[in-house]
Amino acid sequence: MSTAAIIPAAGFGLRLGGEAPKALREVGGESLLVHAVRGLKAATAADLACFVIAVPAGTEDMVLKQLEPYCEGAHLQVVAGGSERTDSVRAALELVPVDGIDCVLVHDAARSFVPVEVIERVVAAVRAGAPAVVPAVPVTDTIKRVDRDGRVVDTPDRAALVAVQTPQGFEPSVLRRAHAGEVAGATDDAMLCERLGVPVQTVEGSEDAFKVTRPRDLLLAEWLLAERTRS
Ligand code: C5P
């Protein structure tokens, strides 16, 4: 059995600014998408057999050519994404083969530098029987719930909060069921599973799995890449 990876990469990255869609912005001379795919391929225990990438409409051929050299030995498909992240994931999920896949990963292109150990931890937990798995890190800020006027409603206990990352891993039929239901307002795929009452397991994430969102994140990504190249 092997793993399929869905990479939603169809966002325009408005908070990042710049000309190119976010996933095509470069760090160290290569796109965030290339870094993300290379990271998944490096997770040998995950046994990645299939990649489905959702990209902005019109960039499919260019992305296919860009990624082909990094997907040797795996089946690569590129599909036009949708207006929301869940639309992009759903479009990609339709292309994931039904047979021979025991784990589907959904991984944001923008979390391009997630360490191999995190990817392998997620896949191992799915293979051990968890239907839905998310990498998580402790929250360092105090988080407050506010109303529409910005007034604080309450302060959840920080010890009970975690920030979740990707790749998120799923038993394939669970992810299909999750996306067959109501997806409005969902900011990740685990949330869709929660709506079905499916238990979601956390595993240890990593600070290096940060999401490139704002311009300063590109500087952090350049630094991280340089550190990795040095060591
Ligand atoms: O916007 P945000 O940073 O939360 O996006 C997370 C991931 O989802 C990014 O990799 C982005 O390219 C992807 N995305 C997508 N389709 C959209 C919006 C975001 O594939 N319509």
mmCIF file of C-alpha atoms and ligand atoms in Angstrom:
data_model
loop_
_atom_site.group_PDB
_atom_site.id
_atom_site.type_symbol
_atom_site.label_atom_id
_atom_site.label_comp_id
_atom_site.label_asym_id
_atom_site.label_seq_id
_atom_site.Cartn_x
_atom_site.Cartn_y
_atom_site.Cartn_z
ATOM 1 C CA MET A 1 0.000 0.000 0.000
ATOM 2 C CA SER A 2 1.158 3.533 -0.627
ATOM 3 C CA THR A 3 0.402 7.161 0.066
ATOM 4 C CA ALA A 4 -1.129 9.819 -2.194
ATOM 5 C CA ALA A 5 -0.375 13.500 -1.642
ATOM 6 C CA ILE A 6 -2.774 16.284 -2.494
ATOM 7 C CA ILE A 7 -1.129 19.700 -2.574
ATOM 8 C CA PRO A 8 -3.500 22.677 -2.660
ATOM 9 C CA ALA A 9 -1.383 25.327 -4.391
ATOM 10 C CA ALA A 10 -4.042 27.423 -6.091
ATOM 11 C CA GLY A 11 -4.000 30.393 -3.712
ATOM 12 C CA PHE A 12 -2.870 33.772 -4.998
ATOM 13 C CA GLY A 13 -1.130 34.721 -1.767
ATOM 14 C CA LEU A 14 -2.545 38.230 -1.465
ATOM 15 C CA ARG A 15 -0.991 38.661 2.002
ATOM 16 C CA LEU A 16 2.411 37.863 0.483
ATOM 17 C CA GLY A 17 2.110 40.378 -2.345
ATOM 18 C CA GLY A 18 4.151 40.037 -5.555
ATOM 19 C CA GLU A 19 3.318 38.988 -9.096
ATOM 20 C CA ALA A 20 3.352 35.170 -9.102
ATOM 21 C CA PRO A 21 0.847 32.903 -7.275
ATOM 22 C CA LYS A 22 2.256 32.093 -3.813
ATOM 23 C CA ALA A 23 3.246 28.478 -4.543
ATOM 24 C CA LEU A 24 5.337 29.649 -7.493
ATOM 25 C CA ARG A 25 7.303 32.220 -5.507
ATOM 26 C CA GLU A 26 10.943 31.198 -5.227
ATOM 27 C CA VAL A 27 13.168 30.528 -2.243
ATOM 28 C CA GLY A 28 16.801 29.663 -2.989
ATOM 29 C CA GLY A 29 16.036 29.702 -6.721
ATOM 30 C CA GLU A 30 13.219 27.131 -6.587
ATOM 31 C CA SER A 31 9.471 27.501 -6.139
ATOM 32 C CA LEU A 32 7.742 26.801 -2.824
ATOM 33 C CA LEU A 33 5.902 24.033 -4.664
ATOM 34 C CA VAL A 34 9.133 22.329 -5.725
ATOM 35 C CA HIS A 35 10.402 22.486 -2.139
ATOM 36 C CA ALA A 36 7.111 21.010 -0.882
ATOM 37 C CA VAL A 37 7.161 18.123 -3.373
ATOM 38 C CA ARG A 38 10.821 17.382 -2.735
ATOM 39 C CA GLY A 39 10.145 17.270 1.016
ATOM 40 C CA LEU A 40 7.330 14.750 0.591
ATOM 41 C CA LYS A 41 9.443 12.574 -1.723
ATOM 42 C CA ALA A 42 12.249 12.587 0.840
ATOM 43 C CA ALA A 43 9.909 10.952 3.371
ATOM 44 C CA THR A 44 10.760 7.461 2.129
ATOM 45 C CA ALA A 45 8.766 5.657 4.850
ATOM 46 C CA ALA A 46 5.637 7.432 3.593
ATOM 47 C CA ASP A 47 5.963 5.663 0.242
ATOM 48 C CA LEU A 48 4.531 8.459 -1.943
ATOM 49 C CA ALA A 49 3.104 6.893 -5.113
ATOM 50 C CA CYS A 50 0.889 9.679 -6.355
ATOM 51 C CA PHE A 51 0.858 13.478 -6.332
ATOM 52 C CA VAL A 52 -2.169 15.583 -7.255
ATOM 53 C CA ILE A 53 -1.467 19.310 -7.300
ATOM 54 C CA ALA A 54 -4.211 21.969 -7.486
ATOM 55 C CA VAL A 55 -2.936 25.154 -9.133
ATOM 56 C CA PRO A 56 -4.382 28.398 -10.503
ATOM 57 C CA ALA A 57 -6.262 27.728 -13.774
ATOM 58 C CA GLY A 58 -3.993 28.328 -16.762
ATOM 59 C CA THR A 59 -0.771 27.296 -14.989
ATOM 60 C CA GLU A 60 -1.351 23.504 -15.142
ATOM 61 C CA ASP A 61 1.073 22.724 -18.026
ATOM 62 C CA MET A 62 3.815 24.948 -16.700
ATOM 63 C CA VAL A 63 3.568 23.397 -13.212
ATOM 64 C CA LEU A 64 3.510 19.863 -14.633
ATOM 65 C CA LYS A 65 6.798 20.550 -16.477
ATOM 66 C CA GLN A 66 8.300 22.197 -13.401
ATOM 67 C CA LEU A 67 7.474 19.270 -11.086
ATOM 68 C CA GLU A 68 8.105 16.276 -13.360
ATOM 69 C CA PRO A 69 11.837 16.011 -12.517
ATOM 70 C CA TYR A 70 11.013 15.818 -8.783
ATOM 71 C CA CYS A 71 8.314 13.145 -9.002
ATOM 72 C CA GLU A 72 10.276 10.291 -10.528
ATOM 73 C CA GLY A 73 8.715 6.935 -9.663
ATOM 74 C CA ALA A 74 5.408 8.546 -8.653
ATOM 75 C CA HIS A 75 2.340 9.458 -10.682
ATOM 76 C CA LEU A 76 1.976 13.244 -11.035
ATOM 77 C CA GLN A 77 -1.272 14.997 -11.934
ATOM 78 C CA VAL A 78 -1.999 18.732 -11.974
ATOM 79 C CA VAL A 79 -5.533 20.109 -11.824
ATOM 80 C CA ALA A 80 -7.069 23.590 -11.759
ATOM 81 C CA GLY A 81 -7.998 24.568 -8.197
ATOM 82 C CA GLY A 82 -11.125 26.400 -7.083
ATOM 83 C CA SER A 83 -11.978 29.673 -5.398
ATOM 84 C CA GLU A 84 -11.660 28.284 -1.837
ATOM 85 C CA ARG A 85 -9.027 25.924 -0.475
ATOM 86 C CA THR A 86 -11.646 23.201 0.047
ATOM 87 C CA ASP A 87 -12.643 23.491 -3.655
ATOM 88 C CA SER A 88 -9.010 22.945 -4.627
ATOM 89 C CA VAL A 89 -8.646 19.920 -2.336
ATOM 90 C CA ARG A 90 -11.903 18.431 -3.596
ATOM 91 C CA ALA A 91 -10.856 18.822 -7.262
ATOM 92 C CA ALA A 92 -7.580 17.051 -6.486
ATOM 93 C CA LEU A 93 -9.223 14.326 -4.396
ATOM 94 C CA GLU A 94 -11.311 13.282 -7.395
ATOM 95 C CA LEU A 95 -8.077 12.269 -9.151
ATOM 96 C CA VAL A 96 -6.663 10.162 -6.300
ATOM 97 C CA PRO A 97 -6.861 6.467 -7.254
ATOM 98 C CA VAL A 98 -9.252 4.371 -5.172
ATOM 99 C CA ASP A 99 -7.092 1.221 -5.247
ATOM 100 C CA GLY A 100 -3.677 0.719 -3.639
ATOM 101 C CA ILE A 101 -3.700 3.859 -1.480
ATOM 102 C CA ASP A 102 -3.976 3.477 2.317
ATOM 103 C CA CYS A 103 -3.247 7.103 3.275
ATOM 104 C CA VAL A 104 -4.014 10.456 1.669
ATOM 105 C CA LEU A 105 -1.957 13.448 2.757
ATOM 106 C CA VAL A 106 -3.201 16.981 2.229
ATOM 107 C CA HIS A 107 -0.259 19.359 2.348
ATOM 108 C CA ASP A 108 -0.226 23.121 1.829
ATOM 109 C CA ALA A 109 2.338 24.139 -0.785
ATOM 110 C CA ALA A 110 3.037 27.095 1.483
ATOM 111 C CA ARG A 111 4.370 24.785 4.265
ATOM 112 C CA SER A 112 7.270 23.935 2.011
ATOM 113 C CA PHE A 113 9.883 23.084 4.619
ATOM 114 C CA VAL A 114 8.076 20.597 6.852
ATOM 115 C CA PRO A 115 10.678 18.110 8.153
ATOM 116 C CA VAL A 116 10.626 14.522 6.883
ATOM 117 C CA GLU A 117 10.039 13.187 10.422
ATOM 118 C CA VAL A 118 6.737 15.064 10.685
ATOM 119 C CA ILE A 119 5.509 13.636 7.362
ATOM 120 C CA GLU A 120 6.504 10.114 8.396
ATOM 121 C CA ARG A 121 4.882 10.528 11.829
ATOM 122 C CA VAL A 122 1.562 11.494 10.211
ATOM 123 C CA VAL A 123 1.602 8.551 7.791
ATOM 124 C CA ALA A 124 2.609 6.103 10.536
ATOM 125 C CA ALA A 125 -0.326 7.226 12.703
ATOM 126 C CA VAL A 126 -2.791 6.733 9.827
ATOM 127 C CA ARG A 127 -1.320 3.297 9.094
ATOM 128 C CA ALA A 128 -1.640 2.458 12.795
ATOM 129 C CA GLY A 129 -5.390 3.007 12.504
ATOM 130 C CA ALA A 130 -6.091 6.715 13.113
ATOM 131 C CA PRO A 131 -8.680 7.906 10.544
ATOM 132 C CA ALA A 132 -7.458 11.532 10.607
ATOM 133 C CA VAL A 133 -4.111 12.892 11.817
ATOM 134 C CA VAL A 134 -2.761 16.445 12.169
ATOM 135 C CA PRO A 135 0.679 17.692 13.185
ATOM 136 C CA ALA A 136 0.402 20.191 16.028
ATOM 137 C CA VAL A 137 2.626 22.566 17.993
ATOM 138 C CA PRO A 138 1.941 24.361 21.280
ATOM 139 C CA VAL A 139 0.536 27.883 21.069
ATOM 140 C CA THR A 140 2.916 30.504 22.417
ATOM 141 C CA ASP A 141 0.594 33.539 22.335
ATOM 142 C CA THR A 142 -2.358 33.978 24.651
ATOM 143 C CA ILE A 143 -5.406 33.565 22.390
ATOM 144 C CA LYS A 144 -8.590 35.572 22.993
ATOM 145 C CA ARG A 145 -12.031 35.157 21.486
ATOM 146 C CA VAL A 146 -13.446 38.555 20.440
ATOM 147 C CA ASP A 147 -16.834 39.813 19.242
ATOM 148 C CA ARG A 148 -17.456 41.818 16.053
ATOM 149 C CA ASP A 149 -16.579 45.054 17.831
ATOM 150 C CA GLY A 150 -13.237 43.688 18.954
ATOM 151 C CA ARG A 151 -14.308 43.262 22.587
ATOM 152 C CA VAL A 152 -12.809 40.279 24.354
ATOM 153 C CA VAL A 153 -15.370 37.569 25.037
ATOM 154 C CA ASP A 154 -13.100 35.121 26.833
ATOM 155 C CA THR A 155 -9.616 33.650 27.031
ATOM 156 C CA PRO A 156 -9.371 29.897 26.395
ATOM 157 C CA ASP A 157 -6.869 28.009 28.539
ATOM 158 C CA ARG A 158 -3.647 28.125 26.510
ATOM 159 C CA ALA A 159 -2.548 24.703 27.792
ATOM 160 C CA ALA A 160 -5.487 23.177 25.937
ATOM 161 C CA LEU A 161 -4.706 24.907 22.607
ATOM 162 C CA VAL A 162 -2.432 23.791 19.761
ATOM 163 C CA ALA A 163 -1.702 25.230 16.317
ATOM 164 C CA VAL A 164 -2.118 22.657 13.566
ATOM 165 C CA GLN A 165 -0.067 22.277 10.431
ATOM 166 C CA THR A 166 0.146 20.102 7.339
ATOM 167 C CA PRO A 167 0.536 17.459 6.015
ATOM 168 C CA GLN A 168 -2.714 16.215 7.485
ATOM 169 C CA GLY A 169 -3.213 12.487 6.899
ATOM 170 C CA PHE A 170 -6.425 10.573 6.315
ATOM 171 C CA GLU A 171 -7.775 7.142 5.731
ATOM 172 C CA PRO A 172 -8.902 7.678 2.093
ATOM 173 C CA SER A 173 -12.606 6.856 2.518
ATOM 174 C CA VAL A 174 -12.829 9.198 5.527
ATOM 175 C CA LEU A 175 -11.440 12.122 3.511
ATOM 176 C CA ARG A 176 -13.866 11.366 0.654
ATOM 177 C CA ARG A 177 -16.791 11.308 3.080
ATOM 178 C CA ALA A 178 -15.590 14.549 4.676
ATOM 179 C CA HIS A 179 -15.490 16.343 1.324
ATOM 180 C CA ALA A 180 -18.855 14.963 0.240
ATOM 181 C CA GLY A 181 -20.545 16.946 3.020
ATOM 182 C CA GLU A 182 -20.861 20.656 3.808
ATOM 183 C CA VAL A 183 -17.473 22.363 3.409
ATOM 184 C CA ALA A 184 -18.373 26.033 3.939
ATOM 185 C CA GLY A 185 -16.127 27.806 6.420
ATOM 186 C CA ALA A 186 -13.633 24.960 6.751
ATOM 187 C CA THR A 187 -10.030 26.158 6.923
ATOM 188 C CA ASP A 188 -8.515 22.688 7.007
ATOM 189 C CA ASP A 189 -9.518 19.132 6.172
ATOM 190 C CA ALA A 190 -9.434 17.833 9.732
ATOM 191 C CA MET A 191 -12.278 20.261 10.507
ATOM 192 C CA LEU A 192 -14.452 18.463 7.944
ATOM 193 C CA CYS A 193 -13.746 15.173 9.700
ATOM 194 C CA GLU A 194 -14.632 16.736 13.062
ATOM 195 C CA ARG A 195 -17.999 17.746 11.578
ATOM 196 C CA LEU A 196 -18.626 14.056 10.810
ATOM 197 C CA GLY A 197 -17.712 13.076 14.359
ATOM 198 C CA VAL A 198 -14.527 11.327 13.183
ATOM 199 C CA PRO A 199 -11.790 11.422 15.863
ATOM 200 C CA VAL A 200 -8.767 13.500 14.833
ATOM 201 C CA GLN A 201 -5.388 12.509 16.306
ATOM 202 C CA THR A 202 -2.552 15.009 16.801
ATOM 203 C CA VAL A 203 1.129 14.121 16.380
ATOM 204 C CA GLU A 204 4.149 16.323 17.105
ATOM 205 C CA GLY A 205 4.606 19.009 14.457
ATOM 206 C CA SER A 206 7.558 21.345 13.936
ATOM 207 C CA GLU A 207 8.305 25.052 13.922
ATOM 208 C CA ASP A 208 9.920 24.462 10.518
ATOM 209 C CA ALA A 209 6.477 23.593 9.111
ATOM 210 C CA PHE A 210 5.444 27.272 9.278
ATOM 211 C CA LYS A 211 3.200 28.554 6.489
ATOM 212 C CA VAL A 212 4.713 31.130 4.150
ATOM 213 C CA THR A 213 2.059 33.828 4.401
ATOM 214 C CA ARG A 214 3.662 37.266 4.696
ATOM 215 C CA PRO A 215 6.806 38.768 3.151
ATOM 216 C CA ARG A 216 8.871 38.168 6.307
ATOM 217 C CA ASP A 217 8.121 34.424 6.026
ATOM 218 C CA LEU A 218 10.102 34.377 2.770
ATOM 219 C CA LEU A 219 13.147 35.686 4.660
ATOM 220 C CA LEU A 220 12.686 32.984 7.302
ATOM 221 C CA ALA A 221 12.398 30.381 4.527
ATOM 222 C CA GLU A 222 15.642 31.621 2.875
ATOM 223 C CA TRP A 223 17.424 31.399 6.233
ATOM 224 C CA LEU A 224 16.079 27.893 6.974
ATOM 225 C CA LEU A 225 17.127 26.639 3.553
ATOM 226 C CA ALA A 226 20.627 28.093 3.987
ATOM 227 C CA GLU A 227 20.903 26.422 7.432
ATOM 228 C CA ARG A 228 19.874 23.068 5.992
ATOM 229 C CA THR A 229 22.324 23.380 3.114
ATOM 230 C CA ARG A 230 25.126 24.180 5.600
ATOM 231 C CA SER A 231 24.432 21.192 7.867
HETATM 232 O O1 C5P B 1 -4.406 31.110 1.961
HETATM 233 P P1 C5P B 1 -3.726 30.062 2.757
HETATM 234 O O2 C5P B 1 -2.290 30.407 3.056
HETATM 235 O O3 C5P B 1 -4.468 29.592 3.975
HETATM 236 O O4 C5P B 1 -3.659 28.794 1.804
HETATM 237 C C1 C5P B 1 -3.186 27.545 2.242
HETATM 238 C C2 C5P B 1 -2.886 26.682 1.026
HETATM 239 O O5 C5P B 1 -4.089 26.465 0.281
HETATM 240 C C3 C5P B 1 -1.871 27.333 0.070
HETATM 241 O O6 C5P B 1 -0.930 26.344 -0.321
HETATM 242 C C4 C5P B 1 -2.727 27.817 -1.070
HETATM 243 O O7 C5P B 1 -2.073 27.816 -2.340
HETATM 244 C C5 C5P B 1 -3.889 26.795 -1.084
HETATM 245 N N1 C5P B 1 -5.124 27.336 -1.671
HETATM 246 C C6 C5P B 1 -5.712 26.684 -2.759
HETATM 247 N N2 C5P B 1 -6.869 27.181 -3.328
HETATM 248 C C7 C5P B 1 -7.433 28.303 -2.862
HETATM 249 C C8 C5P B 1 -6.863 28.975 -1.728
HETATM 250 C C9 C5P B 1 -5.705 28.464 -1.149
HETATM 251 O O8 C5P B 1 -5.190 25.670 -3.216
HETATM 252 N N3 C5P B 1 -8.528 28.755 -3.459
#
